[in-house]
Amino acid sequence: MNKTVIKVLYWGTTGLIAVGNLFGAYAYTSQSPQVLEGLAHLGYPGYLALILGPAKGLSALALLYPKFPRLKEWAYAGVTFNVLGAGLSHLLAKDPNFATPFIFLVLVAVSYTTWRKLEADKA
């Protein structure tokens, strides 16, 4: 695959993930009513928003900042666990929007694989 295409895919998917996580960080940390209702619907306590919110914000920053590749690896892992947990929670709660987190997971997979390809090309 052309290196330009890989870069576009990487930055496009990474940008979407980062923006989504930054909005999520704000919504969770500010404990918006929608977030608290959503957590309650899934059977989770409201204080979970105060744990996930900062984690979402930090993951977005780690994904965008190229200086620390090991930190970026951990951010990808954290986002993956978060999205898998969200998808399974929505699925088990019989939420009709259960597919949304899994679509986000595809973005994470594309971002990660294109990042690894770009990193391999540097070596």
PDB file of C-alpha atoms in Angstrom:
ATOM      1  CA  MET A   1       0.000   0.000   0.000  1.00  0.00           C
ATOM      2  CA  ASN A   2       1.205   3.506  -0.838  1.00  0.00           C
ATOM      3  CA  LYS A   3       2.852   5.324   2.089  1.00  0.00           C
ATOM      4  CA  THR A   4       0.672   8.406   1.495  1.00  0.00           C
ATOM      5  CA  VAL A   5      -2.490   6.300   1.747  1.00  0.00           C
ATOM      6  CA  ILE A   6      -1.206   4.743   4.964  1.00  0.00           C
ATOM      7  CA  LYS A   7      -0.501   8.194   6.440  1.00  0.00           C
ATOM      8  CA  VAL A   8      -3.966   9.450   5.489  1.00  0.00           C
ATOM      9  CA  LEU A   9      -5.596   6.355   7.010  1.00  0.00           C
ATOM     10  CA  TYR A  10      -3.477   6.700  10.138  1.00  0.00           C
ATOM     11  CA  TRP A  11      -4.165  10.380  10.736  1.00  0.00           C
ATOM     12  CA  GLY A  12      -7.828  10.114   9.747  1.00  0.00           C
ATOM     13  CA  THR A  13      -8.608   7.249  12.105  1.00  0.00           C
ATOM     14  CA  THR A  14      -6.345   8.516  14.884  1.00  0.00           C
ATOM     15  CA  GLY A  15      -7.922  11.971  14.636  1.00  0.00           C
ATOM     16  CA  LEU A  16     -11.425  10.504  14.929  1.00  0.00           C
ATOM     17  CA  ILE A  17     -10.405   8.419  17.943  1.00  0.00           C
ATOM     18  CA  ALA A  18      -8.699  11.369  19.627  1.00  0.00           C
ATOM     19  CA  VAL A  19     -11.637  13.729  19.047  1.00  0.00           C
ATOM     20  CA  GLY A  20     -14.089  11.087  20.259  1.00  0.00           C
ATOM     21  CA  ASN A  21     -12.042  10.468  23.378  1.00  0.00           C
ATOM     22  CA  LEU A  22     -11.599  14.182  24.088  1.00  0.00           C
ATOM     23  CA  PHE A  23     -15.359  14.747  23.844  1.00  0.00           C
ATOM     24  CA  GLY A  24     -15.859  11.650  25.983  1.00  0.00           C
ATOM     25  CA  ALA A  25     -13.334  12.930  28.513  1.00  0.00           C
ATOM     26  CA  TYR A  26     -15.260  16.174  28.856  1.00  0.00           C
ATOM     27  CA  ALA A  27     -18.671  14.464  29.064  1.00  0.00           C
ATOM     28  CA  TYR A  28     -17.511  11.888  31.586  1.00  0.00           C
ATOM     29  CA  THR A  29     -15.445  14.231  33.753  1.00  0.00           C
ATOM     30  CA  SER A  30     -18.232  16.831  33.862  1.00  0.00           C
ATOM     31  CA  GLN A  31     -20.625  13.972  34.671  1.00  0.00           C
ATOM     32  CA  SER A  32     -23.156  14.957  32.046  1.00  0.00           C
ATOM     33  CA  PRO A  33     -26.653  13.604  32.678  1.00  0.00           C
ATOM     34  CA  GLN A  34     -26.486  11.522  29.482  1.00  0.00           C
ATOM     35  CA  VAL A  35     -23.300   9.788  30.644  1.00  0.00           C
ATOM     36  CA  LEU A  36     -24.676   9.105  34.116  1.00  0.00           C
ATOM     37  CA  GLU A  37     -27.961   7.776  32.674  1.00  0.00           C
ATOM     38  CA  GLY A  38     -26.024   5.593  30.238  1.00  0.00           C
ATOM     39  CA  LEU A  39     -23.830   4.154  32.983  1.00  0.00           C
ATOM     40  CA  ALA A  40     -26.880   3.493  35.173  1.00  0.00           C
ATOM     41  CA  HIS A  41     -28.651   1.779  32.261  1.00  0.00           C
ATOM     42  CA  LEU A  42     -25.660  -0.560  31.937  1.00  0.00           C
ATOM     43  CA  GLY A  43     -25.584  -1.199  35.691  1.00  0.00           C
ATOM     44  CA  TYR A  44     -22.459   0.819  36.469  1.00  0.00           C
ATOM     45  CA  PRO A  45     -22.048   3.368  39.274  1.00  0.00           C
ATOM     46  CA  GLY A  46     -21.828   7.052  38.364  1.00  0.00           C
ATOM     47  CA  TYR A  47     -18.373   7.447  39.855  1.00  0.00           C
ATOM     48  CA  LEU A  48     -17.001   5.296  37.028  1.00  0.00           C
ATOM     49  CA  ALA A  49     -17.297   8.422  34.866  1.00  0.00           C
ATOM     50  CA  LEU A  50     -14.657  10.099  37.028  1.00  0.00           C
ATOM     51  CA  ILE A  51     -12.276   7.225  36.328  1.00  0.00           C
ATOM     52  CA  LEU A  52     -12.973   6.834  32.609  1.00  0.00           C
ATOM     53  CA  GLY A  53     -13.088  10.564  31.823  1.00  0.00           C
ATOM     54  CA  PRO A  54      -9.455  11.403  32.588  1.00  0.00           C
ATOM     55  CA  ALA A  55      -8.343   8.081  31.075  1.00  0.00           C
ATOM     56  CA  LYS A  56     -10.078   8.993  27.811  1.00  0.00           C
ATOM     57  CA  GLY A  57      -8.397  12.404  27.753  1.00  0.00           C
ATOM     58  CA  LEU A  58      -4.959  11.009  28.500  1.00  0.00           C
ATOM     59  CA  SER A  59      -5.355   8.307  25.859  1.00  0.00           C
ATOM     60  CA  ALA A  60      -6.209  10.927  23.222  1.00  0.00           C
ATOM     61  CA  LEU A  61      -3.083  12.897  24.086  1.00  0.00           C
ATOM     62  CA  ALA A  62      -0.896   9.777  24.066  1.00  0.00           C
ATOM     63  CA  LEU A  63      -2.205   8.745  20.648  1.00  0.00           C
ATOM     64  CA  LEU A  64      -1.463  12.156  19.165  1.00  0.00           C
ATOM     65  CA  TYR A  65       1.963  12.689  20.733  1.00  0.00           C
ATOM     66  CA  PRO A  66       4.643  10.783  18.800  1.00  0.00           C
ATOM     67  CA  LYS A  67       7.516  11.056  21.294  1.00  0.00           C
ATOM     68  CA  PHE A  68       6.733   8.024  23.488  1.00  0.00           C
ATOM     69  CA  PRO A  69       5.871   4.928  21.406  1.00  0.00           C
ATOM     70  CA  ARG A  70       5.578   2.643  24.463  1.00  0.00           C
ATOM     71  CA  LEU A  71       3.022   5.000  25.982  1.00  0.00           C
ATOM     72  CA  LYS A  72       1.156   4.996  22.673  1.00  0.00           C
ATOM     73  CA  GLU A  73       1.068   1.181  22.753  1.00  0.00           C
ATOM     74  CA  TRP A  74      -0.498   1.303  26.214  1.00  0.00           C
ATOM     75  CA  ALA A  75      -2.978   3.936  25.069  1.00  0.00           C
ATOM     76  CA  TYR A  76      -4.066   1.709  22.182  1.00  0.00           C
ATOM     77  CA  ALA A  77      -4.471  -1.177  24.627  1.00  0.00           C
ATOM     78  CA  GLY A  78      -6.518   0.964  27.023  1.00  0.00           C
ATOM     79  CA  VAL A  79      -8.772   2.271  24.266  1.00  0.00           C
ATOM     80  CA  THR A  80      -9.248  -1.283  22.988  1.00  0.00           C
ATOM     81  CA  PHE A  81     -10.215  -2.590  26.439  1.00  0.00           C
ATOM     82  CA  ASN A  82     -12.548   0.364  26.983  1.00  0.00           C
ATOM     83  CA  VAL A  83     -14.290  -0.085  23.638  1.00  0.00           C
ATOM     84  CA  LEU A  84     -14.592  -3.868  24.008  1.00  0.00           C
ATOM     85  CA  GLY A  85     -16.023  -3.413  27.493  1.00  0.00           C
ATOM     86  CA  ALA A  86     -18.481  -0.811  26.242  1.00  0.00           C
ATOM     87  CA  GLY A  87     -19.581  -2.965  23.328  1.00  0.00           C
ATOM     88  CA  LEU A  88     -20.095  -6.049  25.462  1.00  0.00           C
ATOM     89  CA  SER A  89     -21.867  -4.035  28.169  1.00  0.00           C
ATOM     90  CA  HIS A  90     -24.294  -2.592  25.621  1.00  0.00           C
ATOM     91  CA  LEU A  91     -24.798  -6.012  24.036  1.00  0.00           C
ATOM     92  CA  LEU A  92     -25.509  -7.723  27.370  1.00  0.00           C
ATOM     93  CA  ALA A  93     -27.878  -4.886  28.359  1.00  0.00           C
ATOM     94  CA  LYS A  94     -29.736  -5.531  25.079  1.00  0.00           C
ATOM     95  CA  ASP A  95     -29.063  -1.955  24.007  1.00  0.00           C
ATOM     96  CA  PRO A  96     -29.964  -1.502  20.326  1.00  0.00           C
ATOM     97  CA  ASN A  97     -26.888   0.705  19.811  1.00  0.00           C
ATOM     98  CA  PHE A  98     -24.475  -2.054  20.835  1.00  0.00           C
ATOM     99  CA  ALA A  99     -22.699  -1.967  17.444  1.00  0.00           C
ATOM    100  CA  THR A 100     -21.374   1.589  17.833  1.00  0.00           C
ATOM    101  CA  PRO A 101     -18.436   0.648  20.107  1.00  0.00           C
ATOM    102  CA  PHE A 102     -17.481  -2.168  17.741  1.00  0.00           C
ATOM    103  CA  ILE A 103     -17.389   0.294  14.828  1.00  0.00           C
ATOM    104  CA  PHE A 104     -15.085   2.438  16.970  1.00  0.00           C
ATOM    105  CA  LEU A 105     -12.977  -0.695  17.526  1.00  0.00           C
ATOM    106  CA  VAL A 106     -12.470  -0.982  13.759  1.00  0.00           C
ATOM    107  CA  LEU A 107     -11.128   2.597  13.757  1.00  0.00           C
ATOM    108  CA  VAL A 108      -8.736   1.674  16.573  1.00  0.00           C
ATOM    109  CA  ALA A 109      -7.539  -1.390  14.649  1.00  0.00           C
ATOM    110  CA  VAL A 110      -6.913   0.627  11.470  1.00  0.00           C
ATOM    111  CA  SER A 111      -5.140   3.362  13.413  1.00  0.00           C
ATOM    112  CA  TYR A 112      -2.937   0.864  15.245  1.00  0.00           C
ATOM    113  CA  THR A 113      -1.998  -1.214  12.207  1.00  0.00           C
ATOM    114  CA  THR A 114      -1.202   1.837  10.080  1.00  0.00           C
ATOM    115  CA  TRP A 115       0.857   3.345  12.929  1.00  0.00           C
ATOM    116  CA  ARG A 116       2.848   0.103  13.224  1.00  0.00           C
ATOM    117  CA  LYS A 117       3.396   0.114   9.447  1.00  0.00           C
ATOM    118  CA  LEU A 118       4.665   3.701   9.559  1.00  0.00           C
ATOM    119  CA  GLU A 119       6.943   2.867  12.491  1.00  0.00           C
ATOM    120  CA  ALA A 120       8.331  -0.170  10.643  1.00  0.00           C
ATOM    121  CA  ASP A 121       9.053   1.959   7.585  1.00  0.00           C
ATOM    122  CA  LYS A 122      11.149   4.334   9.727  1.00  0.00           C
ATOM    123  CA  ALA A 123      13.523   1.541  10.743  1.00  0.00           C
TER     124      ALA A 123
END
